[in-house]
CSV table of C-alpha atoms in Angstrom, one decimal:
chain,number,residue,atom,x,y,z
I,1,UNK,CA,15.4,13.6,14.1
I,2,UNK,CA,13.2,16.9,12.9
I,3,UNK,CA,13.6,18.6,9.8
I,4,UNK,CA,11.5,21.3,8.2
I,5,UNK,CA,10.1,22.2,4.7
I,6,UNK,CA,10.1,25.9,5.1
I,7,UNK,CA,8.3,28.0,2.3
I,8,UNK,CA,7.2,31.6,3.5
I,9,UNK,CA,5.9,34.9,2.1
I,10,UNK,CA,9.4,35.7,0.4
I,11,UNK,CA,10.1,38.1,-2.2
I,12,UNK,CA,13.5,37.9,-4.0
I,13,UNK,CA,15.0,35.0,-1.9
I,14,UNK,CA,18.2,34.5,-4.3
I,15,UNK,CA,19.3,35.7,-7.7
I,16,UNK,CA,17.4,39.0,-8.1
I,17,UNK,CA,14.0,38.1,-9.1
I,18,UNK,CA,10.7,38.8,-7.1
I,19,UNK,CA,9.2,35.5,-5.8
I,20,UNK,CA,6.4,35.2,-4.1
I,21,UNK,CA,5.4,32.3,-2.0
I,22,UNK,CA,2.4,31.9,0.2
I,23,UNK,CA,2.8,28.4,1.7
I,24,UNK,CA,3.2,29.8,4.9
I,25,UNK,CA,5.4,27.6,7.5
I,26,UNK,CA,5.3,23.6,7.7
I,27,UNK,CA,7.2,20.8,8.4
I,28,UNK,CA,7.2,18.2,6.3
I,29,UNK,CA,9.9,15.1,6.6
I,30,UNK,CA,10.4,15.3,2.7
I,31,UNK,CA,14.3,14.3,3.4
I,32,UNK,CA,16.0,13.1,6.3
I,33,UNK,CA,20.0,13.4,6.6
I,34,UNK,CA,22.0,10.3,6.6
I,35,UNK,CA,25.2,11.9,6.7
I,36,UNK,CA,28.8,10.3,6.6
I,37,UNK,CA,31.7,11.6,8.0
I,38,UNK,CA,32.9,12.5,4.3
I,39,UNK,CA,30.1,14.5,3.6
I,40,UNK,CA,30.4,16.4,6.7
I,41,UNK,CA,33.9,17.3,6.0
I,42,UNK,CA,33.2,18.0,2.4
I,43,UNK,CA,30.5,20.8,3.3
I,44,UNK,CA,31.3,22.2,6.9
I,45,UNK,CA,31.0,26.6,6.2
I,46,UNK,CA,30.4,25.9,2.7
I,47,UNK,CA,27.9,27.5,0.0
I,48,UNK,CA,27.2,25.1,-2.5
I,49,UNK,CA,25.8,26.0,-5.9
I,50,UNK,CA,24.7,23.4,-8.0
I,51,UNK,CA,22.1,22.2,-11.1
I,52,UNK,CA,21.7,18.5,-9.9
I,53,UNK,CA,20.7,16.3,-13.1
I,54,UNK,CA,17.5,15.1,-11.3
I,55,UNK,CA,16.7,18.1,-10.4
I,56,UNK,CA,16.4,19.5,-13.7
I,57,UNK,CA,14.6,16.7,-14.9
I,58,UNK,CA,12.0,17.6,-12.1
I,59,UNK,CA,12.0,21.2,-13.8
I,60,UNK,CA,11.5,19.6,-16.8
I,61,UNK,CA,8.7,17.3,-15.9
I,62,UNK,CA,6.9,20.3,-15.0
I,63,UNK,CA,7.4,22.1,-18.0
I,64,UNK,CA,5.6,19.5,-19.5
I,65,UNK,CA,2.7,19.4,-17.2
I,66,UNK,CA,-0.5,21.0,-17.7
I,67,UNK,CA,0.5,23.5,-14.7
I,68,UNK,CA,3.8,24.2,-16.0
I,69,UNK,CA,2.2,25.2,-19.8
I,70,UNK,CA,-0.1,27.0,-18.7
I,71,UNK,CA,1.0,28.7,-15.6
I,72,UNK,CA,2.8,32.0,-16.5
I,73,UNK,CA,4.4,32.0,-13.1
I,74,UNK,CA,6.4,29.1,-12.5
I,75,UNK,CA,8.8,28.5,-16.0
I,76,UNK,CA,11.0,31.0,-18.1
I,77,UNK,CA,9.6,30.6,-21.3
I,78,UNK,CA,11.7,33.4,-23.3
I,79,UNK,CA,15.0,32.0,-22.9
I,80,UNK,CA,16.9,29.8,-25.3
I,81,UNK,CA,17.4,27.0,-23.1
I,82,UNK,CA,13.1,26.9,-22.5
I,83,UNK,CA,13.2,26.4,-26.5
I,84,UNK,CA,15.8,24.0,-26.5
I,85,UNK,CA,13.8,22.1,-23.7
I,86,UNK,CA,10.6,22.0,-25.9
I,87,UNK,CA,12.7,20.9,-28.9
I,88,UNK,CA,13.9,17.8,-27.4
I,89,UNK,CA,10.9,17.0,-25.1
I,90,UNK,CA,7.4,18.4,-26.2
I,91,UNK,CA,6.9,15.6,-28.3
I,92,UNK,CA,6.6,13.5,-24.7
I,93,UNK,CA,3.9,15.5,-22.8
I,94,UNK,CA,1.8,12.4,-22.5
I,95,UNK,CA,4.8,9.8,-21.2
I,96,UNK,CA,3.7,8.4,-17.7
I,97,UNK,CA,6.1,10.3,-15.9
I,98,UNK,CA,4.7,14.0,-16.8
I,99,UNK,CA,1.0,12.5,-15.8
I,100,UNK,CA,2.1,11.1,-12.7
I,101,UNK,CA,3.7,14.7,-11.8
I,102,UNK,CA,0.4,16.7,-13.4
I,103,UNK,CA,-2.4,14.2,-11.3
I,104,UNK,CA,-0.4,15.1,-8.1
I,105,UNK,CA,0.0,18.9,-9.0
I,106,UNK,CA,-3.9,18.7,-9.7
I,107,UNK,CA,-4.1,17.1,-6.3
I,108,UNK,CA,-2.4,19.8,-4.4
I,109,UNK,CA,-0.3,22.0,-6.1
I,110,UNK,CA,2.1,21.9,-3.1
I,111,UNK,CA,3.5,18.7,-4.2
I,112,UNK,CA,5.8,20.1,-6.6
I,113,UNK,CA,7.8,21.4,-3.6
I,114,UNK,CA,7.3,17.6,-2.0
I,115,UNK,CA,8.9,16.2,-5.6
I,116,UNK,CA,11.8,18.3,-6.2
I,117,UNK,CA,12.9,18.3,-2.1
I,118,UNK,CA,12.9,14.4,-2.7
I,119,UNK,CA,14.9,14.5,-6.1
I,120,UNK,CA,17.1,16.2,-4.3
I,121,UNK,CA,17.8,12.9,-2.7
I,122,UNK,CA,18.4,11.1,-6.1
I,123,UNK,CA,20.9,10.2,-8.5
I,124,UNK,CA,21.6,8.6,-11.6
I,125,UNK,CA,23.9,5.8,-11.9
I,126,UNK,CA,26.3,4.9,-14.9
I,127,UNK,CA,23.3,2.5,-15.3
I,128,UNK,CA,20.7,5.2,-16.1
I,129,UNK,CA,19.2,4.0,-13.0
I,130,UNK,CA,17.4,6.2,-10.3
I,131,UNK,CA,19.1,5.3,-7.0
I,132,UNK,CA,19.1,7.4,-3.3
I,133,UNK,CA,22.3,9.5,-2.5
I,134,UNK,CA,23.6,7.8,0.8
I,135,UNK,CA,23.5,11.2,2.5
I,136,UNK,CA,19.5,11.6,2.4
I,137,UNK,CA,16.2,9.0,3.0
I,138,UNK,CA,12.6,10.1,1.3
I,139,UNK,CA,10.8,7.3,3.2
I,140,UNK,CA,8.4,10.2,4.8
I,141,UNK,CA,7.8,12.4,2.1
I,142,UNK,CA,4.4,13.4,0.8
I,143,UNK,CA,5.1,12.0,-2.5
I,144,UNK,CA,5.7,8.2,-3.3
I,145,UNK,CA,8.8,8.3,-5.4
I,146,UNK,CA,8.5,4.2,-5.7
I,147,UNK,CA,5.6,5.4,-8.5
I,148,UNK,CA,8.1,7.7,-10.0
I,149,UNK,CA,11.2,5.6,-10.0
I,150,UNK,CA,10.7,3.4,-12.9
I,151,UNK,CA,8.3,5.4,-15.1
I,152,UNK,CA,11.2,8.9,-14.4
I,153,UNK,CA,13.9,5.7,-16.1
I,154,UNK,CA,12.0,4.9,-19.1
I,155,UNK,CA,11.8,9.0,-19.4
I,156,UNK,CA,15.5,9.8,-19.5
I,157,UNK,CA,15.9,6.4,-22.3
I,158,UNK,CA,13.7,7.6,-24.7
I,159,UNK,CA,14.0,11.3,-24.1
I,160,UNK,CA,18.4,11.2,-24.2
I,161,UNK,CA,17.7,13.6,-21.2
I,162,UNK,CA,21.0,12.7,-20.0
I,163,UNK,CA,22.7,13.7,-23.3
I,164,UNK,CA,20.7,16.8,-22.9
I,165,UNK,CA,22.0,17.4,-19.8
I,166,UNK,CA,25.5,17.0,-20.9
I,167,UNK,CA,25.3,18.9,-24.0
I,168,UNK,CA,23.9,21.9,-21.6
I,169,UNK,CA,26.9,21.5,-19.1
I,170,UNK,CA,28.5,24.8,-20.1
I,171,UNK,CA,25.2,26.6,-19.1
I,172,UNK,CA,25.1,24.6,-16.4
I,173,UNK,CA,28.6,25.7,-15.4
I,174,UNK,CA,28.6,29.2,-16.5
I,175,UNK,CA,25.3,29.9,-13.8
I,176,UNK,CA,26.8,28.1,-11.1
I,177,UNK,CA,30.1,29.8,-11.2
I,178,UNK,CA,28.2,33.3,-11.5
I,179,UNK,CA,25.9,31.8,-7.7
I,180,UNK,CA,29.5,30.7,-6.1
I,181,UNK,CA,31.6,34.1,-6.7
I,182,UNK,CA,28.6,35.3,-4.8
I,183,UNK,CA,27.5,33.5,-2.5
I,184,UNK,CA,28.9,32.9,1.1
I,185,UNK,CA,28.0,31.3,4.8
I,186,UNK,CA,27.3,35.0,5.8
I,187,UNK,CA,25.2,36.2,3.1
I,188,UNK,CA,23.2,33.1,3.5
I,189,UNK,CA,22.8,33.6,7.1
I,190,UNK,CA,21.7,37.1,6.4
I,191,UNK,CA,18.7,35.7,4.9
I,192,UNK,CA,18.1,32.5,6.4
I,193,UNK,CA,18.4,34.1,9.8
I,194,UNK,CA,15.0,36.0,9.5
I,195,UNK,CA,13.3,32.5,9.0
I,196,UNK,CA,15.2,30.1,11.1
I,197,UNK,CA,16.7,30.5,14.9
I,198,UNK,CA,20.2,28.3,14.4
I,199,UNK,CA,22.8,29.0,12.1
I,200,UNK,CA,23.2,26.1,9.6
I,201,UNK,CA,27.1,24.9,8.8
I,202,UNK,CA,25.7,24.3,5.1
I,203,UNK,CA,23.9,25.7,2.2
I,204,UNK,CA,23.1,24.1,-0.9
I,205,UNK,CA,22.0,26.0,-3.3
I,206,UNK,CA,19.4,24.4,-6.2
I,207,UNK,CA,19.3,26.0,-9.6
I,208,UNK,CA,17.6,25.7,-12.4
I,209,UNK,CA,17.5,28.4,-16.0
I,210,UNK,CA,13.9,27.0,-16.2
I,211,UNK,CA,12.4,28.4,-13.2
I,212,UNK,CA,11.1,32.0,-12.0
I,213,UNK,CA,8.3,31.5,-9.8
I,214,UNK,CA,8.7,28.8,-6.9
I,215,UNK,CA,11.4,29.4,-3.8
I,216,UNK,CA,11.9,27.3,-1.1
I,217,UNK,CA,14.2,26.1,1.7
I,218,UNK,CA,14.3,22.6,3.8
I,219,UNK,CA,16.2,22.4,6.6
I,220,UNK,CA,17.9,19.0,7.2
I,221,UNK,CA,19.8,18.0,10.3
I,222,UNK,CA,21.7,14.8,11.6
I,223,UNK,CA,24.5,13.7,13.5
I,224,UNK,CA,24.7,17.4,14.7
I,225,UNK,CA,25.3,18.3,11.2
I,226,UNK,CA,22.5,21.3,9.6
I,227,UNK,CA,22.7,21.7,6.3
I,228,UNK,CA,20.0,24.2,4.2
I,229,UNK,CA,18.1,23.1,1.1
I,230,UNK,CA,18.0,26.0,-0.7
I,231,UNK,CA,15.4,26.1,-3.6
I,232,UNK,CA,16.2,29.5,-6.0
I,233,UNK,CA,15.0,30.9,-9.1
I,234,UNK,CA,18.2,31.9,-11.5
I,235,UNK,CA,18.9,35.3,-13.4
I,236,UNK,CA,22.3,36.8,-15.3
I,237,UNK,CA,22.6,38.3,-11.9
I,238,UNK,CA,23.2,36.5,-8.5
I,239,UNK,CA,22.0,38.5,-5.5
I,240,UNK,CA,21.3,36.8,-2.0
I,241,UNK,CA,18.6,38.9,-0.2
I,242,UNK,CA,14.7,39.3,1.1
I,243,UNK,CA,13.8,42.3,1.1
I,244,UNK,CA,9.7,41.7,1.6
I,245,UNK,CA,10.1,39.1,4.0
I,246,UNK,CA,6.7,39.1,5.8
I,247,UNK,CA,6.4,38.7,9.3
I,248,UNK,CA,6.4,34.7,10.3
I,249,UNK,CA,7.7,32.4,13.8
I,250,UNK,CA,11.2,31.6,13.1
I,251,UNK,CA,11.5,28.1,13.1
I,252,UNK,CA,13.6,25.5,15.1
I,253,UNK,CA,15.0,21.8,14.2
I,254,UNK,CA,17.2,19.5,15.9
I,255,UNK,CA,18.1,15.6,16.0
């Protein structure tokens, strides 16, 4: 099995903001596809817009990091929900979480792209527990969520970030309904097209109102099944399209 982190010189990948990115193209086996029959059913030709609860905890984390503060790049600081965030969390800038996530972005600041592709994988149980999704294996990615696991726990306890996230659900909703009346398997091929040689028979796309600076994709195959990662910035105003794409080898993946 092959899969691909893919991360190049795009401007405006989704939602109508201008994004840089300057990663250039690597593979990475951040998240291998572990896919049942259900799941293959559930997303065959389907668009998927989503805010996944641990993947806005990942946003929040690096709100709270000393790259997310002081970057001007990377987080939406002038909307409401930024203030909101702040309120609740600001006051745990030094839990062991946040420092795990600031040493690796001080490391290399690629990792955040490493972290959030493996979140992806993640889920919280009615037990407030951090456990895989059966669709998706992080046992080669770049960063070692086994240091994360229990120390990302004791941050949604004594945080309420799950109350949070509930409390935010109409946002939450309100953005994702605005990505899914315009997003389709032909729009997304438009873009992913110029970056990739095979069609994919699924997007999903990962939103966040924090975030403004940091696109991605990660292409995930298995059991013939290719489903796109896609990592977007969001706005009032959905808007698939890469107009500034530079110039790089489109890239292949199989089983």
């Amino acid at each position: 099995m092959k899969l691909f982190y893919k991360a190049p010189m795009v401007c405006a990948m989704l939602l109508g903001a201008a994004v840089m990115l300057s990663t250039g193209c690597k593979s990475y086996n951040d998240l291998a596809g572990h896919y049942s029959s259900k799941h293959i059913k559930a997303n065959t030709n389907q668009v998927t817009a989503q805010i996944p609860e641990t993947g806005e905890l990942g946003y929040i984390l690096l709100s709270l990091t000393e790259t997310g503060s002081n970057d001007t790049t990377l987080i939406n600081k002038e909307s409401a929900y930024y203030k909101d965030v702040m309120k609740q969390f600001a006051a745990f800038k030094n839990h062991k979480a946040v420092k795990l996530l600031n040493s690796d972005l001080l490391a290399n600041g690629n990792n955040f792209s490493h972290f959030r592709n493996g979140l992806y994988a993640y889920k919280f149980n009615k037990h407030n527990n951090m456990v895989l999704k059966t669709e998706y294996r992080v046992d080669l990615n770049r960063v070692d969520f086994r240091r994360y696991v229990g120390a990302i726990e004791d941050f949604i306890e004594k945080t309420n970030f799950r109350s949070f996230y509930a409390e935010h659900n109409n946002l939450y909703t309100k953005i994702i309904k605005e990505q899914g009346q315009q997003l389709n398997m032909n729009a997304a091929w438009a873009t992913m097209g110029k970056q990739y040689t095979q069609p994919f028979q699924s997007y999903q796309v990962i939103l966040s109102p924090l975030m403004k600076g940091s696109a991605s994709t990660l292409a995930v195959s298995g059991r013939g099944f290719r489903e796109c990662l896609i990592f977007a910035e969001s706005t009032n105003k959905a808007l698939f399209y890469s107009s500034t794409t530079a110039s790089t080898p489109k890239v292949a993946y199989n089983d």
